[in-house]
mmCIF file of C-alpha atoms in Angstrom:
data_model
loop_
_atom_site.group_PDB
_atom_site.id
_atom_site.type_symbol
_atom_site.label_atom_id
_atom_site.label_comp_id
_atom_site.label_asym_id
_atom_site.label_seq_id
_atom_site.Cartn_x
_atom_site.Cartn_y
_atom_site.Cartn_z
ATOM 1 C CA MET A 1 16.362 12.124 2.212
ATOM 2 C CA HIS A 2 17.791 11.150 5.469
ATOM 3 C CA ASP A 3 16.036 13.888 7.395
ATOM 4 C CA SER A 4 12.667 12.185 6.703
ATOM 5 C CA ILE A 5 13.520 8.975 8.337
ATOM 6 C CA THR A 6 12.299 8.940 11.844
ATOM 7 C CA PRO A 7 13.259 6.571 14.579
ATOM 8 C CA SER A 8 9.999 4.670 14.167
ATOM 9 C CA HIS A 9 10.938 4.058 10.432
ATOM 10 C CA HIS A 10 14.434 2.790 11.541
ATOM 11 C CA ARG A 11 12.740 0.332 13.914
ATOM 12 C CA VAL A 12 10.358 -0.905 11.199
ATOM 13 C CA LEU A 13 13.373 -1.362 8.797
ATOM 14 C CA ALA A 14 15.338 -3.255 11.533
ATOM 15 C CA GLN A 15 12.301 -5.604 12.203
ATOM 16 C CA SER A 16 12.093 -6.359 8.558
ATOM 17 C CA GLY A 17 15.882 -7.335 8.168
ATOM 18 C CA ALA A 18 15.633 -9.539 11.353
ATOM 19 C CA GLY A 19 12.368 -11.098 10.099
ATOM 20 C CA ASN A 20 14.319 -12.116 6.764
ATOM 21 C CA TRP A 21 16.798 -14.131 8.824
ATOM 22 C CA MET A 22 14.037 -15.732 10.881
ATOM 23 C CA PHE A 23 12.173 -16.691 7.859
ATOM 24 C CA LEU A 24 15.238 -18.347 6.308
ATOM 25 C CA LEU A 25 15.800 -20.191 9.607
ATOM 26 C CA GLU A 26 12.166 -21.567 9.537
ATOM 27 C CA ALA A 27 12.311 -22.493 6.035
ATOM 28 C CA ALA A 28 15.445 -24.458 6.681
ATOM 29 C CA ARG A 29 13.561 -26.155 9.630
ATOM 30 C CA ASP A 30 10.362 -26.929 7.574
ATOM 31 C CA ILE A 31 10.197 -25.619 4.115
ATOM 32 C CA ARG A 32 6.737 -27.484 3.515
ATOM 33 C CA THR A 33 4.757 -25.241 5.928
ATOM 34 C CA THR A 34 6.915 -22.255 5.454
ATOM 35 C CA GLY A 35 6.614 -22.431 1.682
ATOM 36 C CA ALA A 36 9.535 -20.253 0.453
ATOM 37 C CA LEU A 37 13.209 -19.422 1.207
ATOM 38 C CA ALA A 38 12.512 -15.747 1.570
ATOM 39 C CA PRO A 39 9.332 -13.477 2.793
ATOM 40 C CA SER A 40 7.141 -11.744 0.165
ATOM 41 C CA GLY A 41 8.827 -8.803 -1.570
ATOM 42 C CA ARG A 42 7.247 -5.197 -1.780
ATOM 43 C CA ALA A 43 5.721 -5.736 -5.115
ATOM 44 C CA LEU A 44 3.937 -8.921 -4.101
ATOM 45 C CA ALA A 45 2.783 -7.349 -0.820
ATOM 46 C CA HIS A 46 1.429 -4.359 -2.847
ATOM 47 C CA ALA A 47 -0.495 -6.803 -5.123
ATOM 48 C CA LEU A 48 -1.876 -8.928 -2.363
ATOM 49 C CA THR A 49 -3.197 -5.798 -0.534
ATOM 50 C CA GLU A 50 -5.175 -4.461 -3.557
ATOM 51 C CA PRO A 51 -8.564 -5.365 -1.950
ATOM 52 C CA VAL A 52 -7.963 -2.832 0.986
ATOM 53 C CA ARG A 53 -7.007 -0.099 -1.528
ATOM 54 C CA ALA A 54 -10.034 -0.986 -3.583
ATOM 55 C CA GLN A 55 -12.395 -0.614 -0.591
ATOM 56 C CA ALA A 56 -10.733 2.602 0.884
ATOM 57 C CA GLY A 57 -12.911 5.274 2.423
ATOM 58 C CA ARG A 58 -14.781 3.027 4.909
ATOM 59 C CA ARG A 59 -14.115 0.898 7.849
ATOM 60 C CA LEU A 60 -13.016 -2.542 6.952
ATOM 61 C CA ASN A 61 -12.622 -5.927 8.518
ATOM 62 C CA VAL A 62 -9.383 -7.502 7.248
ATOM 63 C CA LEU A 63 -7.882 -11.042 7.804
ATOM 64 C CA GLU A 64 -4.304 -11.928 6.985
ATOM 65 C CA ALA A 65 -3.609 -15.637 6.956
ATOM 66 C CA GLY A 66 -0.149 -17.213 6.980
ATOM 67 C CA ALA A 67 1.459 -13.837 7.788
ATOM 68 C CA GLY A 68 4.927 -15.370 8.440
ATOM 69 C CA THR A 69 7.338 -12.755 9.744
ATOM 70 C CA GLY A 70 5.082 -9.843 8.718
ATOM 71 C CA SER A 71 6.391 -8.748 5.484
ATOM 72 C CA VAL A 72 2.917 -8.285 3.961
ATOM 73 C CA THR A 73 1.575 -7.077 7.404
ATOM 74 C CA ARG A 74 4.056 -3.996 7.439
ATOM 75 C CA SER A 75 2.710 -3.154 4.025
ATOM 76 C CA LEU A 76 -0.829 -3.708 5.039
ATOM 77 C CA ILE A 77 -1.086 -1.708 8.246
ATOM 78 C CA PRO A 78 -0.506 1.799 6.769
ATOM 79 C CA GLN A 79 -3.296 1.232 4.196
ATOM 80 C CA LEU A 80 -6.104 0.354 6.669
ATOM 81 C CA PRO A 81 -8.701 2.909 6.877
ATOM 82 C CA ALA A 82 -9.372 4.584 10.257
ATOM 83 C CA GLY A 83 -11.479 2.377 12.467
ATOM 84 C CA SER A 84 -10.708 -0.738 10.698
ATOM 85 C CA ARG A 85 -9.963 -4.207 12.375
ATOM 86 C CA LEU A 86 -7.235 -6.477 11.385
ATOM 87 C CA ASP A 87 -6.984 -10.120 12.433
ATOM 88 C CA ILE A 88 -3.701 -11.872 11.750
ATOM 89 C CA VAL A 89 -3.596 -15.731 11.995
ATOM 90 C CA GLU A 90 -0.387 -17.813 11.908
ATOM 91 C CA ALA A 91 0.279 -21.326 12.933
ATOM 92 C CA ASN A 92 3.976 -21.103 13.559
ATOM 93 C CA PRO A 93 4.583 -20.225 17.124
ATOM 94 C CA ARG A 94 7.853 -18.484 16.573
ATOM 95 C CA PHE A 95 6.299 -16.296 13.674
ATOM 96 C CA THR A 96 3.327 -15.629 16.034
ATOM 97 C CA ASP A 97 5.602 -14.242 18.668
ATOM 98 C CA ARG A 98 7.169 -11.959 16.244
ATOM 99 C CA LEU A 99 4.018 -10.723 14.706
ATOM 100 C CA ARG A 100 2.741 -9.808 18.263
ATOM 101 C CA HIS A 101 5.838 -7.688 18.749
ATOM 102 C CA LEU A 102 5.210 -5.988 15.326
ATOM 103 C CA VAL A 103 1.672 -5.159 16.329
ATOM 104 C CA ARG A 104 2.668 -3.795 19.652
ATOM 105 C CA THR A 105 5.462 -1.628 18.155
ATOM 106 C CA HIS A 106 4.431 -0.513 14.617
ATOM 107 C CA PRO A 107 3.939 3.275 14.504
ATOM 108 C CA GLY A 108 0.853 2.896 12.263
ATOM 109 C CA LEU A 109 -0.910 1.278 15.194
ATOM 110 C CA SER A 110 0.145 3.709 17.888
ATOM 111 C CA GLY A 111 -2.644 4.741 20.133
ATOM 112 C CA GLN A 112 -5.105 2.151 18.577
ATOM 113 C CA PRO A 113 -5.074 -0.649 21.073
ATOM 114 C CA GLY A 114 -6.967 -3.723 19.938
ATOM 115 C CA GLN A 115 -7.177 -2.578 16.247
ATOM 116 C CA ALA A 116 -4.918 -5.519 15.192
ATOM 117 C CA ARG A 117 -5.028 -8.999 16.842
ATOM 118 C CA VAL A 118 -2.658 -11.822 16.260
ATOM 119 C CA HIS A 119 -4.074 -15.472 16.509
ATOM 120 C CA HIS A 120 -1.847 -18.522 16.843
ATOM 121 C CA ALA A 121 -4.079 -21.001 15.052
ATOM 122 C CA TYR A 122 -4.870 -22.606 11.747
ATOM 123 C CA VAL A 123 -7.123 -20.728 9.709
ATOM 124 C CA GLU A 124 -9.643 -23.690 9.289
ATOM 125 C CA GLU A 125 -10.088 -23.478 13.011
ATOM 126 C CA LEU A 126 -10.041 -19.698 13.338
ATOM 127 C CA ASP A 127 -13.366 -18.379 14.756
ATOM 128 C CA THR A 128 -13.209 -14.651 15.751
ATOM 129 C CA GLY A 129 -17.010 -14.132 15.395
ATOM 130 C CA GLN A 130 -16.246 -11.697 12.411
ATOM 131 C CA ARG A 131 -16.864 -11.693 8.711
ATOM 132 C CA TYR A 132 -14.272 -9.938 6.627
ATOM 133 C CA ASP A 133 -14.364 -7.409 3.717
ATOM 134 C CA ALA A 134 -10.915 -8.627 2.688
ATOM 135 C CA ILE A 135 -8.788 -11.742 3.281
ATOM 136 C CA ILE A 136 -5.035 -11.800 2.289
ATOM 137 C CA SER A 137 -3.653 -15.332 2.242
ATOM 138 C CA GLY A 138 0.157 -16.053 2.308
ATOM 139 C CA LEU A 139 -0.397 -19.757 2.883
ATOM 140 C CA PRO A 140 1.854 -21.967 0.656
ATOM 141 C CA PHE A 141 -0.973 -23.951 -1.166
ATOM 142 C CA ALA A 142 1.553 -25.666 -3.425
ATOM 143 C CA ASN A 143 2.797 -27.606 -0.337
ATOM 144 C CA PHE A 144 -0.601 -28.746 0.840
ATOM 145 C CA ASP A 145 -2.711 -31.831 -0.160
ATOM 146 C CA PRO A 146 -5.799 -31.165 -1.918
ATOM 147 C CA HIS A 147 -8.012 -31.872 1.109
ATOM 148 C CA GLN A 148 -6.180 -29.078 3.093
ATOM 149 C CA VAL A 149 -6.615 -26.703 0.220
ATOM 150 C CA GLU A 150 -10.347 -27.458 -0.097
ATOM 151 C CA ALA A 151 -10.650 -26.970 3.732
ATOM 152 C CA ILE A 152 -8.819 -23.667 3.616
ATOM 153 C CA MET A 153 -10.548 -22.315 0.679
ATOM 154 C CA GLY A 154 -13.936 -23.264 1.850
ATOM 155 C CA ARG A 155 -13.058 -21.633 5.129
ATOM 156 C CA TYR A 156 -12.243 -18.267 3.505
ATOM 157 C CA LEU A 157 -15.480 -18.231 1.625
ATOM 158 C CA GLU A 158 -17.344 -18.698 4.916
ATOM 159 C CA LEU A 159 -15.211 -15.886 6.543
ATOM 160 C CA LEU A 160 -15.773 -13.418 3.789
ATOM 161 C CA ARG A 161 -18.846 -11.089 3.708
ATOM 162 C CA PRO A 162 -20.927 -11.166 0.651
ATOM 163 C CA GLY A 163 -18.947 -9.174 -1.903
ATOM 164 C CA GLY A 164 -15.894 -9.578 -0.006
ATOM 165 C CA LEU A 165 -12.449 -10.185 -1.666
ATOM 166 C CA LEU A 166 -9.778 -12.784 -1.148
ATOM 167 C CA THR A 167 -6.147 -12.598 -2.623
ATOM 168 C CA TYR A 168 -3.563 -15.301 -2.682
ATOM 169 C CA PHE A 169 -0.400 -16.001 -4.633
ATOM 170 C CA ALA A 170 1.165 -18.949 -6.459
ATOM 171 C CA TYR A 171 4.886 -18.983 -7.444
ATOM 172 C CA ARG A 172 5.288 -19.208 -11.312
ATOM 173 C CA GLY A 173 6.609 -22.577 -12.498
ATOM 174 C CA THR A 174 6.964 -24.274 -9.061
ATOM 175 C CA ARG A 175 5.615 -27.809 -10.218
ATOM 176 C CA GLN A 176 7.923 -27.611 -13.457
ATOM 177 C CA ALA A 177 10.842 -26.613 -11.498
ATOM 178 C CA ARG A 178 10.472 -29.317 -8.868
ATOM 179 C CA THR A 179 10.017 -31.851 -11.688
ATOM 180 C CA LEU A 180 13.174 -30.746 -13.533
ATOM 181 C CA LEU A 181 15.242 -30.666 -10.397
ATOM 182 C CA SER A 182 13.934 -34.111 -9.271
ATOM 183 C CA LEU A 183 12.920 -32.658 -5.870
ATOM 184 C CA ALA A 184 9.488 -34.278 -6.036
ATOM 185 C CA SER A 185 8.550 -37.933 -6.294
ATOM 186 C CA ARG A 186 5.759 -38.919 -8.679
ATOM 187 C CA ALA A 187 3.396 -39.108 -5.726
ATOM 188 C CA GLN A 188 4.363 -35.463 -4.864
ATOM 189 C CA ALA A 189 3.874 -34.354 -8.304
ATOM 190 C CA ARG A 190 0.417 -36.034 -8.419
ATOM 191 C CA ARG A 191 -0.478 -34.317 -4.978
ATOM 192 C CA GLN A 192 0.566 -30.942 -6.294
ATOM 193 C CA ARG A 193 -1.631 -31.389 -9.474
ATOM 194 C CA ALA A 194 -4.534 -32.284 -7.423
ATOM 195 C CA SER A 195 -4.114 -29.355 -5.153
ATOM 196 C CA GLU A 196 -3.823 -27.077 -8.346
ATOM 197 C CA GLU A 197 -7.165 -28.570 -9.588
ATOM 198 C CA VAL A 198 -8.831 -27.510 -6.510
ATOM 199 C CA LEU A 199 -7.626 -23.986 -6.761
ATOM 200 C CA ALA A 200 -8.450 -23.946 -10.510
ATOM 201 C CA ASP A 201 -12.193 -24.865 -9.598
ATOM 202 C CA TYR A 202 -12.506 -21.867 -7.193
ATOM 203 C CA GLN A 203 -10.856 -19.731 -9.833
ATOM 204 C CA ARG A 204 -13.500 -20.716 -12.286
ATOM 205 C CA HIS A 205 -16.321 -20.039 -10.036
ATOM 206 C CA TYR A 206 -15.048 -16.890 -8.056
ATOM 207 C CA ALA A 207 -12.073 -15.282 -9.628
ATOM 208 C CA THR A 208 -12.312 -11.593 -10.607
ATOM 209 C CA GLY A 209 -8.636 -11.084 -11.593
ATOM 210 C CA ARG A 210 -5.137 -12.362 -11.951
ATOM 211 C CA SER A 211 -1.881 -10.513 -12.044
ATOM 212 C CA ALA A 212 1.782 -11.314 -12.563
ATOM 213 C CA VAL A 213 4.336 -9.978 -10.038
ATOM 214 C CA TRP A 214 7.711 -10.208 -11.816
ATOM 215 C CA ALA A 215 9.607 -8.216 -9.317
ATOM 216 C CA ASN A 216 9.483 -10.858 -6.680
ATOM 217 C CA LEU A 217 11.836 -13.864 -6.023
ATOM 218 C CA PRO A 218 10.603 -16.069 -7.362
ATOM 219 C CA PRO A 219 7.949 -14.272 -9.655
ATOM 220 C CA ALA A 220 4.464 -15.014 -8.691
ATOM 221 C CA HIS A 221 0.805 -14.869 -9.883
ATOM 222 C CA VAL A 222 -1.642 -13.117 -7.648
ATOM 223 C CA TRP A 223 -5.220 -14.286 -7.791
ATOM 224 C CA GLN A 224 -8.216 -12.209 -6.644
ATOM 225 C CA LEU A 225 -11.539 -13.913 -5.741
ATOM 226 C CA GLN A 226 -14.798 -12.579 -4.698
ATOM 227 C CA ARG A 227 -17.669 -14.096 -2.458
ATOM 228 C CA PRO A 228 -20.757 -13.445 -4.472
ATOM 229 C CA ALA A 229 -23.016 -10.598 -3.141
ATOM 230 C CA GLU A 230 -26.301 -11.772 -1.883
ATOM 231 C CA ARG A 231 -29.214 -11.366 -4.375
ATOM 232 C CA GLY A 232 -32.521 -9.771 -3.621
ATOM 233 C CA PRO A 233 -35.694 -11.445 -4.489
ATOM 234 C CA GLY A 234 -36.193 -11.664 -8.283
ATOM 235 C CA ALA A 235 -32.595 -10.702 -9.039
ATOM 236 C CA SER A 236 -30.931 -12.588 -11.968
ATOM 237 C CA PRO A 237 -27.738 -14.530 -11.216
ATOM 238 C CA THR A 238 -24.495 -13.010 -12.458
ATOM 239 C CA SER A 239 -21.194 -14.606 -13.401
ATOM 240 C CA ALA A 240 -17.967 -14.024 -11.614
ATOM 241 C CA GLY A 241 -15.898 -11.219 -12.974
ATOM 242 C CA ALA A 242 -13.601 -12.041 -15.899
ATOM 243 C CA VAL A 243 -10.124 -13.187 -15.173
ATOM 244 C CA VAL A 244 -7.357 -10.800 -16.413
ATOM 245 C CA ALA A 245 -4.287 -12.933 -17.223
ATOM 246 C CA GLY A 246 -1.009 -11.332 -16.253
#
């Protein structure tokens, strides 16, 4: 109903539309680091933010990496439990400026200065002095070489608290599509396979679930990984949770 749409809601919707155009321009400038031609859709944002909903009811430290123009951030902010902290890290300076504007003006952060902080940095270099209950990654792993993927995933595990949850996504059929369209050289195809193998190793050790998001362009898989909880003396080791194929 139109009566329920406040000026604050109008402002958020306008920011979202402008962000789509900015994302497209940045993708045209550098598709390798942007990773897509459009921001994450609502369904993908909902799937990525599942660890926050799963831990509702207590204060959380949350990290969003590779936030882009803030499509997932806008979905995330209203889900934060009271008193939570949100750190947002983005390497693209134009996206960083937009994210800082989003944090300043989002109605969900009104009257809560300092609850959300935006960092212009690579996540491998991020040092906030915090450990996180949830990390939401929007980084385009398919575009990175295996050494970068290993560095990022290793850093995520360092930044998670024991028992903390990580989500990230991968577009379905990316490598196959690039091969069919001859957009990738053999060397690029080998690089992507090697990067996928790094991710697969982390999935084998830490994955607790996987879901398919068909209502996204393009469709995606969302993976959830968990840093093992610290075991007390005499506790027996347990395996990572079972992976649920989507």
